[in-house]
Amino acid sequence: MRAILIGEHGVQSANLIGGEWVRAAGGAGHQVTNPATDAVLAEIPSMGADETRQAIGSARDAWGGWRGRTAADRGALVGLLAGLMRRDADRLARLMTAEQGKPLAEAAGEIEYAASFLDWAGEEGKRLFGDMIPASDASKRILVLRQPVGVAAIITPWNFPSAMITRKLGPALAAGCTAVIKPSELTPLSAIAIGELAVEAGFPPGVVNIVTGDAATIGDAFFDDDRVRKLSFTGSTGVGQKLMAKGAKNLLRLSMELGGHAPFIVFEDADLDKAIAAAVSCKYRNAGQTCICANRFYVQDAIYDRFMSGFAEAVRALKVGEGTGEGVAIGPLINDKAVEKVEKHVADAREKGGRVLVGGERVNIDGLADRFYAPTLIDGMTPEMLLHTEETFGPVAAVRRFTTEDEVVAWANDSEFGLASYFFTRDASRLMRVAEALEYGIVGANDGGPSTAQAPFGGVKHSGFGREGGKYVMDEYTEYKYVSWAL
Ligand code: ADP
């Protein structure tokens, strides 16, 4: 059943429940389209509460057998899934570019990045050590066990359609949990493709389930079902807050990776070439649609003009086009609403005195959808501008001049968000001082690309809680239990 209309890159147009590829009752479905061309890629199921409960039931039934396997067995399967993703990297990257829009090279990079989370988690599952604690009573021993929480619900966004799944699925499976994945309605095909590879890898039926459809219907079915013991969510802060309130009902364990508003600080002693290259990749990757991309640039007086001219030159060189095009750096935005938000932020910045040095408008490309926005650079950012407080989620950099370290650290921290932050300096003392002072979960110190499977990705404040990656992620999917053992 390879019914999807993207040539040889097709995947199932069905959902994975209990090891079977199933369609929605009554054939309900919704279309997935290419944001660059509006071409219909597939019609996939719109599952309701019943099917979601069925998926939860399958995951619950599979849990006993799955948790009973050795960590080495589970890790081997998780690693095998990583290997299959690498084997099919080209196909998966094309699929991702088709449904999400990002340049093909970035999509291929994401497939490798996604596989790296599986590799890491598969290994880390073997190191879920417990403890033996000396007790205060000589006739007792205290044994600490780490056990999987149970069925994990996984809700993911469209901006990283594969990596946001594997970053959660890998550790969940490695720890001995089973999973029900609800991908974004905008990018479900990458998720279904991972499901197909999970079947090929040989995961037992019910260990990995995928349901697509109306977000609130599926979400509410998760919250109403006490067989779900964990929700890991990546998405907007507003939705995260709603889900957290709903999770109260069953005291659901939560991981929340929410929005960000990253400051990017360039001190006068920075390596300017390095800072400019990082500013470009950090801001314009995925057309600015990443939760850790730089949102506010602060550049010190003495190097302001030099930085701006180098930055502007680099931004002008970025090619806009369909993600499959040669040398394209900026693909389409995900949908019309996204373009309208960027337009609103740029218009607001202009009204409030911002000077548009590069871009500042849509780019019309013959035969393609009207969803491309020129990489944009704005000078003279002020705290009153919308782009200074809200996530723009588009290819727009806005820059403000600063004078002192204390001033810029205070500005950087003046945000409700606390996910990623960046700064550039060659002064070792300043490096440690500023890294410690920034109220963010992630600090890129002379580094515009800090994400990696080894490190504990996550935020503070309105950017959420919980950590994904590294040894720390296993805490998200395990419970501590102690056995007080009287001799
Ligand atoms: P973004 O669109 O910026 O990625 P969202 O927070 O809107 O962020 O979406 C992230 C994920 O959350 C998507 O999979 C979306 O379908 C899902 N989602 C949105 N609203 C709900 C909801 N009420 N219940 C469950 N999931 C939701």
Coordinates of C-alpha atoms and ligand atoms in Angstrom, one line a residue:
M1 CA 0.0 0.0 0.0
R2 CA 2.3 2.8 -1.2
A3 CA -0.3 5.2 -2.2
I4 CA 1.5 8.5 -1.7
L5 CA 2.0 10.8 -4.6
I6 CA 5.6 11.7 -4.4
G7 CA 7.0 9.3 -6.9
E8 CA 9.6 6.9 -5.7
H9 CA 9.8 8.7 -2.3
G10 CA 6.3 7.5 -1.3
V11 CA 5.4 6.2 2.1
Q12 CA 2.2 4.7 3.5
S13 CA -0.9 6.8 3.5
A14 CA -2.0 5.1 6.7
N15 CA -1.2 5.1 10.4
L16 CA 0.7 2.6 12.4
I17 CA -1.3 1.0 15.2
G18 CA -0.4 -2.2 16.8
G19 CA 1.9 -3.1 14.0
E20 CA -0.8 -2.7 11.3
W21 CA -1.2 0.0 8.7
V22 CA -4.7 1.3 9.3
R23 CA -7.0 4.0 7.9
A24 CA -9.4 6.2 9.8
A25 CA -13.0 5.0 10.4
G26 CA -15.1 6.1 7.5
G27 CA -12.0 7.0 5.5
A28 CA -11.6 10.4 7.0
G29 CA -8.4 12.1 5.8
H30 CA -6.6 15.3 5.2
Q31 CA -4.2 16.4 2.6
V32 CA -0.5 17.1 2.9
T33 CA 0.9 19.7 0.6
N34 CA 4.2 21.0 -0.5
P35 CA 4.6 24.5 0.8
A36 CA 6.8 25.5 -2.1
T37 CA 4.4 24.5 -4.8
D38 CA 1.0 23.7 -3.2
A39 CA 1.2 20.3 -4.8
V40 CA -0.8 17.7 -3.0
L41 CA 1.6 15.0 -1.7
A42 CA -0.7 12.7 0.0
E43 CA -4.0 12.2 1.8
I44 CA -3.4 10.7 5.2
P45 CA -5.8 9.6 7.9
S46 CA -7.6 11.9 10.3
M47 CA -7.8 9.7 13.3
G48 CA -10.3 10.3 16.1
A49 CA -10.4 9.5 19.8
D50 CA -11.3 5.8 19.2
E51 CA -8.3 5.1 17.0
T52 CA -6.0 7.0 19.4
R53 CA -7.3 4.9 22.3
Q54 CA -6.6 1.8 20.2
A55 CA -3.0 3.0 19.6
I56 CA -2.6 3.6 23.4
G57 CA -4.0 0.2 24.1
S58 CA -1.5 -1.4 21.6
A59 CA 1.3 0.5 23.2
R60 CA 0.2 -0.6 26.7
D61 CA -0.1 -4.2 25.6
A62 CA 3.3 -4.2 24.1
W63 CA 4.9 -2.6 27.1
G64 CA 5.3 -5.7 29.3
G65 CA 7.2 -7.6 26.6
W66 CA 9.3 -4.6 25.6
R67 CA 10.4 -3.6 29.1
G68 CA 11.2 -7.2 29.8
R69 CA 13.9 -7.3 27.1
T70 CA 17.5 -6.5 27.9
A71 CA 18.7 -3.0 27.4
A72 CA 21.2 -4.4 24.9
D73 CA 18.3 -5.9 22.8
R74 CA 16.4 -2.7 22.9
G75 CA 19.4 -0.6 22.1
A76 CA 20.3 -2.9 19.2
L77 CA 16.9 -2.3 17.6
V78 CA 17.0 1.4 18.2
G79 CA 20.5 1.4 16.6
L80 CA 19.1 -0.6 13.7
L81 CA 16.5 2.1 13.1
A82 CA 19.2 4.7 13.0
G83 CA 21.1 2.6 10.4
L84 CA 17.9 2.3 8.2
M85 CA 17.4 6.0 8.3
R86 CA 21.0 6.5 7.1
R87 CA 20.5 3.9 4.4
D88 CA 17.4 5.8 3.2
A89 CA 18.8 9.3 3.9
D90 CA 18.4 10.6 0.4
R91 CA 14.8 9.4 0.1
L92 CA 13.9 10.7 3.6
A93 CA 15.5 14.1 2.9
R94 CA 13.5 14.5 -0.3
L95 CA 10.4 13.6 1.5
M96 CA 11.1 16.1 4.2
T97 CA 11.9 18.9 1.7
A98 CA 8.7 18.1 -0.1
E99 CA 6.5 18.5 2.9
Q100 CA 8.4 21.0 4.9
G101 CA 10.3 23.1 2.4
K102 CA 13.8 23.3 3.8
P103 CA 16.7 23.0 1.4
L104 CA 17.7 19.5 0.6
A105 CA 21.1 19.8 2.2
E106 CA 19.5 20.8 5.5
A107 CA 17.0 18.0 5.2
A108 CA 19.9 15.5 4.7
G109 CA 21.6 17.1 7.7
E110 CA 18.5 16.6 9.7
I111 CA 18.2 12.9 8.9
E112 CA 21.8 12.4 10.1
Y113 CA 21.0 14.5 13.2
A114 CA 17.8 12.5 13.8
A115 CA 19.8 9.2 13.5
S116 CA 22.4 10.4 15.9
F117 CA 19.7 10.7 18.7
L118 CA 18.8 7.1 18.1
D119 CA 22.4 6.0 18.3
W120 CA 23.0 7.9 21.4
A121 CA 19.9 6.7 23.2
G122 CA 20.4 3.1 22.2
E123 CA 23.8 3.2 23.9
E124 CA 22.6 5.2 26.9
G125 CA 19.8 2.7 27.7
K126 CA 22.5 0.3 28.6
R127 CA 23.8 2.6 31.3
L128 CA 20.6 3.1 33.3
F129 CA 22.4 2.2 36.5
G130 CA 20.6 1.9 39.8
D131 CA 22.2 2.4 43.3
M132 CA 22.8 0.5 46.5
I133 CA 22.6 3.0 49.4
P134 CA 24.0 2.3 52.8
A135 CA 21.0 2.4 55.1
S136 CA 20.8 4.0 58.6
D137 CA 19.7 0.7 60.0
A138 CA 22.5 -1.9 60.0
S139 CA 20.0 -4.7 59.2
K140 CA 18.7 -2.9 56.0
R141 CA 19.9 -2.2 52.5
I142 CA 18.4 0.3 50.1
L143 CA 18.3 -0.6 46.5
V144 CA 17.4 2.1 43.9
L145 CA 15.9 0.9 40.6
R146 CA 15.3 2.9 37.4
Q147 CA 12.3 1.7 35.5
P148 CA 10.5 2.9 32.4
V149 CA 7.5 5.2 33.0
G150 CA 5.2 3.3 30.6
V151 CA 3.4 4.5 27.5
A152 CA 4.9 7.7 26.2
A153 CA 2.9 10.1 24.1
I154 CA 5.0 12.2 21.7
I155 CA 3.7 15.4 20.1
T156 CA 6.1 17.0 17.6
P157 CA 6.2 20.2 15.5
W158 CA 6.8 20.7 11.7
N159 CA 10.1 22.5 11.7
F160 CA 12.2 19.4 12.4
P161 CA 9.9 16.7 11.2
S162 CA 12.3 13.8 11.9
A163 CA 14.7 14.9 14.6
M164 CA 12.0 16.0 17.0
I165 CA 10.6 12.5 16.8
T166 CA 13.8 10.5 17.2
R167 CA 15.0 12.8 20.0
K168 CA 12.0 11.6 22.0
L169 CA 11.4 8.2 20.6
G170 CA 15.0 6.9 20.9
P171 CA 15.3 7.4 24.7
A172 CA 11.7 6.3 25.3
L173 CA 12.3 3.0 23.5
A174 CA 15.8 2.5 25.0
A175 CA 14.5 3.0 28.5
G176 CA 11.8 0.4 27.9
C177 CA 8.8 2.6 27.2
T178 CA 6.4 2.2 24.3
A179 CA 5.3 5.1 22.2
V180 CA 2.4 6.8 20.4
I181 CA 3.6 9.6 18.2
K182 CA 1.4 12.4 17.0
P183 CA 3.4 14.4 14.4
S184 CA 2.4 17.8 13.1
E185 CA -0.4 17.8 10.7
L186 CA 1.8 19.7 8.3
T187 CA 4.7 17.2 8.2
P188 CA 3.3 13.7 8.9
L189 CA 5.0 11.9 6.1
S190 CA 8.5 12.0 7.7
A191 CA 6.9 10.5 10.8
I192 CA 5.2 7.7 8.8
A193 CA 8.5 7.0 7.0
I194 CA 10.1 6.5 10.4
G195 CA 7.2 4.1 11.3
E196 CA 7.9 2.1 8.2
L197 CA 11.5 1.8 9.0
A198 CA 10.6 0.8 12.6
V199 CA 8.5 -2.1 11.2
E200 CA 11.4 -3.1 8.9
A201 CA 13.8 -3.0 11.9
G202 CA 11.6 -5.5 13.6
F203 CA 10.2 -3.6 16.6
P204 CA 7.4 -5.8 18.0
P205 CA 3.8 -4.7 17.1
G206 CA 2.6 -1.9 19.4
V207 CA 6.0 -0.6 20.5
V208 CA 5.9 2.2 18.0
N209 CA 2.5 3.7 17.0
I210 CA 1.7 6.7 14.9
V211 CA -1.6 8.6 14.7
T212 CA -2.3 11.6 12.5
G213 CA -5.3 13.9 12.5
D214 CA -6.9 16.7 14.5
A215 CA -4.4 17.8 17.1
A216 CA -6.9 18.6 19.9
T217 CA -8.9 15.3 19.4
I218 CA -5.8 13.2 19.6
G219 CA -4.3 15.3 22.4
D220 CA -7.4 15.0 24.5
A221 CA -7.5 11.2 24.0
F222 CA -4.0 11.1 25.4
F223 CA -5.0 13.2 28.4
D224 CA -8.2 11.3 29.1
D225 CA -6.4 7.9 29.2
D226 CA -4.6 6.9 32.3
R227 CA -2.6 4.3 30.4
V228 CA -0.6 7.2 29.0
R229 CA 2.1 8.0 31.6
K230 CA 4.3 10.5 29.9
L231 CA 3.9 13.3 27.4
S232 CA 6.9 14.8 25.6
F233 CA 6.0 17.9 23.6
T234 CA 7.9 20.2 21.4
G235 CA 5.9 23.2 20.1
S236 CA 4.8 26.7 20.9
T237 CA 4.6 28.0 24.5
G238 CA 0.9 28.7 24.1
V239 CA 0.0 25.2 23.2
G240 CA 2.5 23.8 25.8
Q241 CA 0.7 25.8 28.5
K242 CA -2.7 24.4 27.5
L243 CA -1.3 20.8 27.4
M244 CA 0.3 21.2 30.8
A245 CA -3.1 22.2 32.3
K246 CA -4.7 19.2 30.7
G247 CA -2.0 16.9 31.9
A248 CA -2.9 17.8 35.5
K249 CA -5.9 15.4 35.3
N250 CA -3.8 12.3 35.3
L251 CA -0.7 13.9 36.8
L252 CA 1.1 13.2 33.6
R253 CA 4.8 13.4 33.5
L254 CA 5.8 16.1 31.1
S255 CA 8.7 17.3 29.0
M256 CA 8.1 20.7 27.4
E257 CA 10.4 22.0 24.8
L258 CA 8.7 25.3 23.9
G259 CA 9.5 28.6 22.1
G260 CA 12.6 30.7 22.3
H261 CA 13.9 34.2 21.7
A262 CA 17.6 33.9 21.4
P263 CA 19.9 36.8 21.9
F264 CA 23.1 36.8 19.8
I265 CA 25.8 39.1 21.3
V266 CA 29.0 40.1 19.5
F267 CA 31.6 41.7 21.7
E268 CA 34.3 44.0 20.3
D269 CA 37.0 41.4 20.9
A270 CA 35.1 38.7 18.9
D271 CA 36.5 36.9 15.9
L272 CA 34.3 38.8 13.4
D273 CA 34.5 36.3 10.6
K274 CA 33.5 33.5 12.9
A275 CA 30.7 35.6 14.4
I276 CA 29.3 36.6 11.0
A277 CA 29.3 33.0 9.7
A278 CA 27.6 31.8 12.9
A279 CA 25.0 34.7 12.7
V280 CA 24.1 33.6 9.2
S281 CA 23.7 29.9 9.8
C282 CA 22.1 30.4 13.2
K283 CA 19.5 32.9 11.9
Y284 CA 18.7 31.8 8.4
R285 CA 18.8 28.0 8.7
N286 CA 15.4 26.5 8.0
A287 CA 14.4 30.1 6.9
G288 CA 14.6 31.1 10.5
Q289 CA 12.0 28.6 11.6
T290 CA 13.9 27.0 14.5
C291 CA 13.2 27.5 18.2
I292 CA 16.9 28.1 18.9
C293 CA 17.6 30.5 16.0
A294 CA 18.9 34.0 16.9
N295 CA 16.1 36.5 17.3
R296 CA 17.8 39.6 18.7
F297 CA 21.3 40.6 17.7
Y298 CA 23.4 42.9 19.9
V299 CA 26.7 44.2 18.6
Q300 CA 29.2 46.3 20.5
D301 CA 30.0 49.9 19.4
A302 CA 33.6 49.5 18.3
I303 CA 32.9 46.8 15.7
Y304 CA 29.3 47.6 14.9
D305 CA 29.8 49.0 11.4
R306 CA 32.3 46.3 10.4
F307 CA 30.0 43.5 11.6
M308 CA 27.0 45.0 9.8
S309 CA 28.7 45.4 6.5
G310 CA 30.0 41.8 6.6
F311 CA 26.7 40.5 7.8
A312 CA 24.7 42.3 5.1
E313 CA 27.0 41.0 2.4
A314 CA 26.6 37.4 3.6
V315 CA 22.8 37.8 3.9
R316 CA 22.6 39.3 0.3
A317 CA 24.3 36.2 -1.0
L318 CA 21.7 33.7 0.3
K319 CA 19.8 32.2 -2.5
V320 CA 16.0 31.8 -2.2
G321 CA 14.1 29.1 -3.9
E322 CA 12.5 25.6 -3.8
G323 CA 14.4 23.4 -1.4
T324 CA 15.4 21.0 -4.2
G325 CA 17.1 23.8 -6.2
E326 CA 20.9 23.9 -6.6
G327 CA 22.5 26.2 -4.0
V328 CA 19.3 27.2 -2.4
A329 CA 19.7 28.4 1.2
I330 CA 16.2 29.8 2.0
G331 CA 13.2 27.7 1.1
P332 CA 9.5 28.7 1.5
L333 CA 7.9 29.4 4.9
I334 CA 5.7 26.7 6.1
N335 CA 2.3 28.3 5.4
D336 CA 0.6 31.6 4.6
K337 CA 0.1 32.5 8.2
A338 CA 3.9 32.3 8.8
V339 CA 4.6 34.7 5.9
E340 CA 1.9 37.1 7.2
K341 CA 3.6 37.1 10.7
V342 CA 7.0 37.9 9.2
E343 CA 5.4 40.7 7.1
K344 CA 3.7 42.1 10.2
H345 CA 7.0 42.1 12.2
V346 CA 8.9 43.8 9.4
A347 CA 6.2 46.5 8.9
D348 CA 6.1 47.1 12.6
A349 CA 9.9 47.4 12.8
R350 CA 9.9 49.9 9.9
E351 CA 7.2 52.0 11.6
K352 CA 9.2 52.1 14.8
G353 CA 12.3 53.4 13.0
G354 CA 14.1 50.2 11.9
R355 CA 16.2 50.5 8.7
V356 CA 15.9 47.6 6.3
L357 CA 19.4 47.0 5.0
V358 CA 18.6 43.8 3.1
G359 CA 15.4 42.1 1.9
G360 CA 12.2 43.2 3.7
E361 CA 9.7 41.7 1.2
R362 CA 8.3 38.5 -0.4
V363 CA 10.2 37.0 -3.3
N364 CA 8.0 36.0 -6.2
I365 CA 9.3 32.9 -8.1
D366 CA 7.6 31.9 -11.3
G367 CA 5.5 28.7 -10.9
L368 CA 5.9 28.5 -7.1
A369 CA 3.7 29.4 -4.2
D370 CA 3.8 33.0 -2.8
R371 CA 5.4 31.8 0.4
F372 CA 9.1 32.9 0.0
Y373 CA 10.4 35.7 2.0
A374 CA 13.7 37.4 1.3
P375 CA 16.5 37.0 3.9
T376 CA 16.2 40.3 5.8
L377 CA 18.5 42.4 7.9
I378 CA 17.2 45.3 10.0
D379 CA 19.3 47.9 11.7
G380 CA 18.2 49.9 14.7
M381 CA 16.2 47.3 16.6
T382 CA 14.4 48.7 19.7
P383 CA 12.7 46.9 22.6
E384 CA 9.3 48.3 21.4
M385 CA 9.4 46.3 18.2
L386 CA 7.3 43.1 17.9
L387 CA 10.3 41.1 16.7
H388 CA 12.1 42.0 19.9
T389 CA 9.6 40.1 22.0
E390 CA 7.8 37.6 19.8
E391 CA 9.3 34.8 17.9
T392 CA 9.3 35.9 14.2
F393 CA 10.0 32.4 12.9
G394 CA 11.2 33.8 9.6
P395 CA 14.4 34.9 7.9
V396 CA 14.7 38.3 9.7
A397 CA 17.7 39.5 11.7
A398 CA 17.4 42.7 13.7
V399 CA 20.4 44.4 15.3
R400 CA 20.9 46.8 18.2
R401 CA 24.1 48.5 19.2
F402 CA 25.4 48.2 22.8
T403 CA 28.2 49.7 24.9
T404 CA 28.8 47.7 28.0
E405 CA 28.8 44.0 29.0
D406 CA 26.5 44.6 32.0
E407 CA 24.0 46.4 29.8
V408 CA 23.9 43.7 27.1
V409 CA 23.6 40.8 29.6
A410 CA 20.6 42.6 31.2
W411 CA 19.0 43.1 27.7
A412 CA 19.7 39.5 26.8
N413 CA 18.0 38.3 29.9
D414 CA 15.0 40.6 29.6
S415 CA 12.8 38.0 27.9
E416 CA 10.1 35.6 29.1
F417 CA 11.9 32.9 27.1
G418 CA 15.1 31.0 28.1
L419 CA 16.0 28.5 25.5
A420 CA 19.2 29.3 23.5
S421 CA 21.6 32.3 23.6
Y422 CA 24.8 33.1 21.8
F423 CA 27.8 35.3 22.3
F424 CA 31.1 35.9 20.7
T425 CA 34.3 37.0 22.5
R426 CA 38.0 36.0 22.7
D427 CA 38.3 37.0 26.3
A428 CA 38.3 33.8 28.4
S429 CA 37.2 35.6 31.6
R430 CA 34.3 37.2 29.9
L431 CA 33.4 34.0 28.3
M432 CA 32.8 32.3 31.6
R433 CA 31.2 35.4 33.2
V434 CA 28.7 35.8 30.5
A435 CA 28.0 32.1 30.1
E436 CA 27.1 32.0 33.8
A437 CA 25.0 35.2 33.7
L438 CA 22.8 34.3 30.7
E439 CA 19.4 32.9 31.9
Y440 CA 19.1 30.3 29.2
G441 CA 19.2 26.5 29.0
I442 CA 21.7 26.6 26.1
V443 CA 24.6 28.9 25.6
G444 CA 26.6 29.0 22.4
A445 CA 29.9 30.5 23.3
N446 CA 31.6 31.3 20.0
D447 CA 29.3 28.7 18.7
G448 CA 26.2 29.2 16.5
G449 CA 25.2 25.6 16.3
P450 CA 25.2 24.1 19.8
S451 CA 22.6 21.3 19.3
T452 CA 24.0 17.7 19.5
A453 CA 22.8 14.4 20.7
Q454 CA 25.3 14.4 23.6
A455 CA 24.1 17.5 25.3
P456 CA 21.0 18.3 27.4
F457 CA 18.9 20.4 25.1
G458 CA 16.1 22.4 26.8
G459 CA 15.0 25.7 28.2
V460 CA 14.1 27.6 31.3
K461 CA 11.3 30.1 32.0
H462 CA 8.6 30.1 29.2
S463 CA 10.8 27.9 27.1
G464 CA 9.7 24.9 29.2
F465 CA 11.4 22.2 31.1
G466 CA 12.9 18.8 30.7
R467 CA 16.1 17.9 28.9
E468 CA 16.6 16.0 25.6
G469 CA 19.9 14.5 24.7
G470 CA 22.9 13.3 26.6
K471 CA 22.6 11.0 29.7
Y472 CA 20.1 13.5 31.1
V473 CA 17.3 12.5 28.7
M474 CA 16.9 9.1 30.3
D475 CA 15.4 10.8 33.4
E476 CA 12.5 11.9 31.3
Y477 CA 11.4 8.3 30.6
T478 CA 12.3 6.6 33.8
E479 CA 11.0 6.5 37.4
Y480 CA 13.2 5.9 40.4
K481 CA 11.9 3.2 42.7
Y482 CA 13.6 2.1 45.9
V483 CA 13.4 -1.2 47.7
S484 CA 14.0 -1.0 51.4
W485 CA 15.4 -4.5 52.1
A486 CA 15.5 -5.8 55.6
L487 CA 17.9 -8.6 56.0
Ligands
ADP1 P1 4.2 25.0 15.9 O1 3.0 25.1 14.9 O2 4.9 26.3 16.1 O3 5.1 23.9 15.6 P2 2.3 24.2 17.8 O4 2.4 24.3 19.3 O5 1.1 24.8 17.2 O6 3.6 24.7 17.3 O7 2.3 22.7 17.4 C1 3.2 21.7 17.8 C2 2.5 20.4 17.9 O8 1.4 20.4 18.8 C3 1.8 19.9 16.6 O9 2.0 18.5 16.4 C4 0.4 20.3 16.8 O10 -0.5 19.5 16.0 C5 0.2 20.0 18.2 N1 -0.9 20.6 18.9 C6 -1.4 21.8 18.7 N2 -2.5 22.0 19.5 C7 -2.7 20.9 20.2 C8 -3.7 20.4 21.2 N3 -4.7 21.2 21.6 N4 -3.5 19.2 21.7 C9 -2.5 18.4 21.3 N5 -1.6 18.7 20.4 C10 -1.7 20.0 19.8

